[in-house]
């Protein structure tokens, strides 16, 4: 057998755990693409059940998410493609910095989100009302300030095309 016919090694699997208000919101398996000690990148199929129509985008079976988590930033950026590989856009979660342990990435969702369409024509700040109602500003003021700053940074990156620099750097 020649060296050219060998199959590539299997992609290591990790479990992504998204927590909200102290409870696990969702848990799913993903393929580990990269971990440079600061940023962890994984790829996973849409982990929801059925179709989720937000009005500005639909997540559905077959969609593939390439997800970027940082140990030192208050957000995660998820590139979303349909089953044919066509880019839908980027869905960003404001979270506490990721905690990465052997085989697991745990992030705490802080309610704020941002969407940027593939063409950059739509940038939406999402769930600011949920964030206000969460009480985080009273419970953990430094975290609330960091969360709001993270959303501002994401919006700035989304509007000036900075995701490419962020995700390739």
XYZ file of N, CA and C in Angstrom:
507
model
N 0.846 -1.168 0.000
C 0.000 0.000 0.000
C 0.894 1.234 0.000
N 0.596 2.186 -0.870
C 1.410 3.393 -0.930
C 0.972 4.378 0.142
N 1.829 5.327 0.448
C 1.527 6.358 1.442
C 0.372 7.240 1.005
N 0.124 7.316 -0.314
C -0.940 8.186 -0.810
C -2.326 7.618 -0.571
N -2.462 6.313 -0.395
C -3.790 5.720 -0.290
C -4.282 5.625 1.157
N -3.467 6.001 2.091
C -3.885 5.928 3.499
C -4.963 6.974 3.771
N -5.925 6.584 4.557
C -6.974 7.528 4.934
C -6.421 8.505 5.957
N -6.951 9.737 5.959
C -6.479 10.691 6.975
C -6.862 10.184 8.362
N -6.088 10.584 9.354
C -6.420 10.138 10.719
C -7.783 10.694 11.122
N -8.481 9.984 11.989
C -9.790 10.482 12.423
C -9.648 11.797 13.184
N -10.665 12.642 13.049
C -10.668 13.922 13.752
C -11.036 13.656 15.211
N -10.218 14.130 16.153
C -10.563 13.928 17.566
C -11.916 14.575 17.871
N -12.678 13.939 18.733
C -13.992 14.444 19.115
C -13.931 15.115 20.487
N -14.708 16.172 20.638
C -14.873 16.839 21.923
C -16.367 17.022 22.146
N -16.717 17.293 23.368
C -18.103 17.593 23.680
C -18.194 19.076 24.008
N -19.125 19.770 23.353
C -19.366 21.177 23.619
C -20.558 21.254 24.570
N -20.389 21.994 25.653
C -21.446 22.141 26.662
C -21.765 23.624 26.785
N -22.986 23.982 26.437
C -23.444 25.359 26.562
C -24.336 25.443 27.792
N -23.906 26.265 28.750
C -24.652 26.425 30.008
C -25.302 27.804 30.024
N -26.424 27.889 30.699
C -27.116 29.163 30.847
C -27.783 29.173 32.218
N -27.528 30.214 32.971
C -28.103 30.351 34.316
C -27.808 29.133 35.188
N -26.595 28.594 35.065
C -26.184 27.483 35.912
C -26.656 26.110 35.473
N -27.400 26.026 34.368
C -27.900 24.731 33.883
C -27.385 24.463 32.473
N -27.265 23.195 32.136
C -26.849 22.834 30.787
C -28.009 23.064 29.829
N -27.769 23.915 28.839
C -28.776 24.240 27.821
C -28.732 23.227 26.687
N -27.519 22.892 26.248
C -27.334 21.906 25.180
C -25.938 21.324 25.300
N -25.815 20.091 24.851
C -24.539 19.368 24.868
C -24.487 18.589 23.548
N -23.350 18.677 22.848
C -23.241 17.970 21.572
C -21.773 17.660 21.258
N -21.589 16.709 20.370
C -20.248 16.301 19.953
C -19.807 17.123 18.745
N -18.512 17.396 18.693
C -17.925 18.152 17.595
C -16.542 17.605 17.306
N -16.102 17.808 16.079
C -14.748 17.430 15.707
C -13.789 18.557 16.026
N -12.715 18.234 16.736
C -11.712 19.235 17.100
C -10.828 19.514 15.895
N -10.858 20.745 15.413
C -10.044 21.132 14.263
C -8.724 21.759 14.668
N -8.753 22.537 15.780
C -7.555 23.280 16.172
C -7.672 23.714 17.628
N -6.565 23.678 18.316
C -6.478 24.246 19.662
C -5.070 24.802 19.807
N -4.968 26.132 19.778
C -3.643 26.754 19.860
C -3.306 27.223 21.275
N -4.128 26.808 22.244
C -3.900 27.216 23.621
C -4.726 28.413 24.033
N -5.189 29.206 23.061
C -6.056 30.353 23.327
C -7.414 30.153 22.664
N -7.383 29.817 21.375
C -8.621 29.599 20.618
C -8.759 28.122 20.290
N -9.989 27.632 20.448
C -10.326 26.261 20.089
C -11.352 26.324 18.960
N -11.104 25.583 17.882
C -12.024 25.551 16.754
C -12.526 24.128 16.569
N -13.850 24.011 16.457
C -14.489 22.711 16.274
C -15.479 22.801 15.124
N -15.888 21.640 14.616
C -16.933 21.592 13.576
C -17.987 20.601 14.018
N -19.252 21.017 13.869
C -20.359 20.169 14.295
C -21.567 20.376 13.389
N -22.355 19.344 13.279
C -23.634 19.461 12.586
C -24.606 20.211 13.486
N -25.618 20.822 12.895
C -26.679 21.503 13.647
C -27.185 20.557 14.715
N -27.101 20.986 15.963
C -27.424 20.122 17.097
C -28.874 20.262 17.562
N -29.615 21.177 16.964
C -31.010 21.350 17.352
C -31.893 20.272 16.749
N -33.119 20.259 17.208
C -34.082 19.315 16.649
C -34.909 20.041 15.598
N -34.941 19.489 14.400
C -35.737 20.085 13.333
C -35.173 21.413 12.865
N -36.076 22.279 12.389
C -35.709 23.578 11.834
C -35.955 24.656 12.881
N -35.033 25.591 12.976
C -35.214 26.754 13.852
C -35.152 27.990 12.969
N -36.298 28.618 12.801
C -36.404 29.793 11.928
C -36.399 31.054 12.779
N -35.345 31.844 12.643
C -35.214 33.079 13.407
C -35.811 34.277 12.658
N -36.244 34.057 11.427
C -36.732 35.151 10.596
C -35.644 35.697 9.691
N -34.448 35.849 10.198
C -33.318 36.349 9.418
C -32.425 35.217 8.923
N -32.571 34.013 9.510
C -31.835 32.816 9.087
C -32.582 31.599 9.621
N -32.440 30.493 8.892
C -32.996 29.213 9.338
C -31.845 28.254 9.588
N -31.833 27.649 10.775
C -30.901 26.564 11.063
C -31.694 25.286 10.890
N -31.086 24.325 10.180
C -31.829 23.110 9.864
C -30.891 21.921 9.733
N -31.456 20.713 9.793
C -30.619 19.522 9.635
C -29.772 19.637 8.363
N -28.518 19.247 8.495
C -27.573 19.349 7.380
C -26.665 20.559 7.495
N -27.083 21.577 8.251
C -26.223 22.744 8.438
C -24.971 22.326 9.220
N -23.862 22.976 8.887
C -22.585 22.682 9.537
C -22.060 23.972 10.166
N -21.667 23.868 11.429
C -21.164 25.000 12.198
C -19.676 24.801 12.466
N -18.868 25.774 12.053
C -17.465 25.815 12.460
C -17.406 26.852 13.567
N -17.102 26.381 14.772
C -17.251 27.184 15.975
C -15.888 27.522 16.576
N -15.734 28.774 16.941
C -14.483 29.278 17.508
C -14.749 29.755 18.929
N -14.012 29.179 19.878
C -14.133 29.529 21.295
C -12.776 30.026 21.781
N -12.804 31.012 22.647
C -11.568 31.566 23.199
C -11.532 31.383 24.708
N -10.348 31.127 25.202
C -10.143 31.049 26.645
C -10.010 32.429 27.271
N -9.808 33.458 26.442
C -9.549 34.804 26.959
C -10.488 35.869 26.389
N -11.552 35.453 25.716
C -12.522 36.417 25.180
C -13.920 36.033 25.639
N -14.792 37.021 25.645
C -16.141 36.847 26.166
C -17.139 36.567 25.044
N -16.733 35.772 24.060
C -17.654 35.410 22.990
C -17.180 34.170 22.255
N -18.120 33.630 21.464
C -17.839 32.528 20.540
C -18.412 32.929 19.191
N -17.708 32.598 18.122
C -18.150 32.919 16.765
C -18.360 31.615 16.016
N -19.540 31.484 15.406
C -19.908 30.250 14.721
C -20.233 30.543 13.258
N -19.398 30.026 12.371
C -19.651 30.148 10.940
C -20.673 29.082 10.565
N -21.737 29.480 9.870
C -22.831 28.566 9.550
C -22.909 28.367 8.038
N -22.868 27.094 7.630
C -23.009 26.732 6.212
C -24.136 25.732 6.059
N -24.801 25.772 4.903
C -25.855 24.793 4.649
C -25.230 23.471 4.210
N -26.076 22.481 3.959
C -25.598 21.137 3.624
C -24.754 21.117 2.354
N -24.983 22.061 1.453
C -24.211 22.140 0.206
C -22.911 22.928 0.376
N -22.682 23.471 1.571
C -21.452 24.219 1.829
C -21.575 25.715 1.616
N -22.769 26.193 1.262
C -22.987 27.624 1.040
C -23.015 28.361 2.386
N -22.244 29.429 2.482
C -22.181 30.212 3.709
C -23.499 30.927 3.959
N -24.076 30.730 5.140
C -25.279 31.456 5.558
C -24.888 32.726 6.314
N -23.866 32.621 7.162
C -23.427 33.760 7.944
C -22.752 33.316 9.224
N -22.666 34.236 10.170
C -22.012 33.976 11.445
C -22.973 34.287 12.581
N -23.111 33.321 13.478
C -23.908 33.519 14.688
C -22.923 33.596 15.840
N -23.017 34.654 16.616
C -22.062 34.887 17.698
C -22.786 34.890 19.036
N -22.253 34.151 19.980
C -22.770 34.112 21.338
C -21.841 34.896 22.241
N -22.400 35.770 23.070
C -21.611 36.389 24.124
C -21.624 35.405 25.288
N -20.430 35.014 25.717
C -20.268 33.995 26.754
C -19.115 34.400 27.674
N -19.040 33.741 28.791
C -17.806 33.856 29.570
C -16.708 33.134 28.774
N -15.446 33.425 29.029
C -14.383 32.698 28.334
C -14.564 31.178 28.490
N -14.238 30.463 27.433
C -14.410 29.006 27.420
C -13.493 28.334 28.434
N -14.008 27.284 29.030
C -13.218 26.428 29.902
C -13.020 25.126 29.144
N -11.772 24.833 28.823
C -11.453 23.658 28.018
C -10.721 22.648 28.890
N -11.290 21.470 28.974
C -10.658 20.375 29.698
C -10.521 19.221 28.726
N -9.965 18.139 29.175
C -9.755 16.988 28.302
C -11.079 16.511 27.708
N -11.269 16.773 26.419
C -12.447 16.282 25.719
C -13.713 17.089 25.901
N -13.619 18.298 26.506
C -14.834 19.075 26.755
C -14.551 20.569 26.675
N -15.484 21.297 26.066
C -15.450 22.754 26.015
C -16.738 23.225 26.673
N -16.599 24.002 27.749
C -17.769 24.487 28.471
C -17.812 26.002 28.357
N -18.965 26.522 27.923
C -19.160 27.962 27.841
C -20.477 28.327 28.510
N -20.487 29.484 29.153
C -21.702 29.982 29.793
C -22.278 31.107 28.950
N -23.475 30.875 28.427
C -24.189 31.829 27.589
C -24.671 32.994 28.453
N -24.386 34.222 28.004
C -24.794 35.414 28.741
C -25.925 36.168 28.036
N -26.681 35.480 27.215
C -27.896 35.958 26.550
C -27.664 36.820 25.320
N -26.665 37.646 25.300
C -26.451 38.521 24.147
C -25.931 37.727 22.956
N -26.435 38.051 21.765
C -26.015 37.382 20.532
C -25.902 38.400 19.417
N -25.227 37.990 18.346
C -25.111 38.833 17.168
C -25.162 37.937 15.938
N -25.831 38.408 14.893
C -25.889 37.708 13.619
C -25.302 38.612 12.540
N -24.463 38.023 11.670
C -23.963 38.709 10.472
C -24.230 37.797 9.297
N -24.966 38.297 8.312
C -25.264 37.505 7.121
C -24.012 37.308 6.279
N -24.052 36.328 5.397
C -22.893 35.992 4.561
C -22.418 37.182 3.739
N -23.350 37.990 3.250
C -22.961 39.130 2.417
C -22.613 40.372 3.233
N -22.763 40.290 4.551
C -22.445 41.412 5.419
C -23.514 42.489 5.447
N -24.584 42.305 4.676
C -25.637 43.314 4.600
C -26.524 43.379 5.826
N -26.536 42.323 6.606
C -27.360 42.292 7.809
C -26.487 42.002 9.020
N -26.498 42.913 9.967
C -25.825 42.723 11.252
C -26.866 43.050 12.318
N -27.189 42.060 13.141
C -28.243 42.223 14.137
C -27.733 41.927 15.537
N -27.965 42.856 16.451
C -27.737 42.618 17.881
C -28.996 41.934 18.388
N -28.838 40.833 19.109
C -29.983 40.021 19.512
C -30.046 39.852 21.028
N -31.253 39.720 21.526
C -31.537 39.313 22.906
C -31.065 40.297 23.969
N -30.973 41.569 23.613
C -30.581 42.557 24.618
C -31.636 42.661 25.720
N -32.894 42.405 25.371
C -33.958 42.416 26.378
C -33.771 41.260 27.373
N -33.425 40.072 26.867
C -33.172 38.920 27.748
C -31.991 39.197 28.674
N -30.972 39.831 28.131
C -29.799 40.168 28.932
C -30.194 41.108 30.071
N -30.979 42.137 29.748
C -31.417 43.081 30.775
C -32.239 42.376 31.856
N -33.095 41.447 31.436
C -33.950 40.721 32.378
C -33.188 39.675 33.192
N -32.007 39.284 32.739
C -31.252 38.224 33.415
C -30.770 38.633 34.802
N -30.627 39.936 35.015
C -30.151 40.412 36.307
C -28.640 40.350 36.465
N -27.915 40.022 35.395
C -26.461 39.902 35.499
C -25.821 41.213 35.949
N -26.375 42.343 35.519
C -25.787 43.641 35.896
C -25.761 43.819 37.411
N -26.767 43.300 38.103
C -26.806 43.404 39.563
C -26.033 42.277 40.232
N -26.089 41.077 39.654
C -25.457 39.899 40.257
C -23.943 39.875 40.075
N -23.487 40.321 38.909
C -22.060 40.259 38.585
C -21.725 41.430 37.653
N -21.646 42.653 38.225
C -21.421 43.835 37.387
C -20.209 43.738 36.454
N -19.050 43.220 36.911
C -17.918 43.128 35.973
C -18.228 42.211 34.778
N -18.942 41.132 34.996
C -19.304 40.234 33.900
C -20.262 40.926 32.936
N -21.208 41.692 33.467
C -22.156 42.408 32.613
C -21.428 43.427 31.737
N -20.479 44.144 32.314
C -19.699 45.111 31.542
C -18.895 44.390 30.455
N -18.266 43.268 30.803
C -17.486 42.494 29.826
C -18.392 41.971 28.711
N -19.598 41.535 29.057
C -20.535 41.017 28.058
C -20.951 42.115 27.085
N -21.277 43.278 27.598
C -21.687 44.382 26.726
C -20.525 44.831 25.833
N -19.324 44.854 26.375
C -18.145 45.213 25.582
C -17.897 44.174 24.494
N -18.127 42.898 24.808
C -17.946 41.831 23.817
C -18.932 41.996 22.669
N -20.187 42.326 22.976
C -21.174 42.531 21.919
C -20.784 43.717 21.048
N -20.308 44.784 21.655
C -19.847 45.950 20.884
C -18.685 45.569 19.968
N -17.747 44.780 20.495
C -16.595 44.349 19.685
C -17.058 43.474 18.519
N -17.957 42.553 18.781
C -18.477 41.692 17.708
C -19.163 42.520 16.628
N -19.953 43.490 17.033
C -20.641 44.329 16.045
C -19.631 45.104 15.194
N -18.610 45.637 15.847
C -17.571 46.377 15.118
C -16.876 45.458 14.098
N -16.518 44.248 14.534
C -15.881 43.289 13.628
C -16.811 42.913 12.476
N -18.092 42.706 12.789
C -19.061 42.306 11.766
C -19.246 43.402 10.725
N -19.273 44.627 11.157
C -19.534 45.738 10.232
C -18.327 46.096 9.373
N -17.112 45.859 9.878
C -15.941 46.229 9.069
C -15.244 45.030 8.435
N -15.924 43.871 8.410
C -15.344 42.689 7.776
C -14.244 42.046 8.579
N -14.194 42.310 9.874
C -13.110 41.829 10.719
C -13.165 40.367 11.104
N -14.255 39.667 10.792
C -14.312 38.244 11.151
C -13.210 37.453 10.447
N -12.921 37.786 9.206
C -11.873 37.056 8.477
C -10.544 37.165 9.209
N -10.177 38.357 9.653
C -8.921 38.543 10.402
C -8.972 37.830 11.731
N -10.105 37.920 12.416
C -10.257 37.294 13.726
C -10.120 35.777 13.646
N -10.734 35.183 12.628
C -10.818 33.726 12.561
C -9.640 33.073 11.864
N -8.839 33.840 11.169
C -7.656 33.260 10.519
C -6.376 33.609 11.251
N -6.455 34.579 12.155
C -5.261 35.027 12.874
C -4.895 34.139 14.014
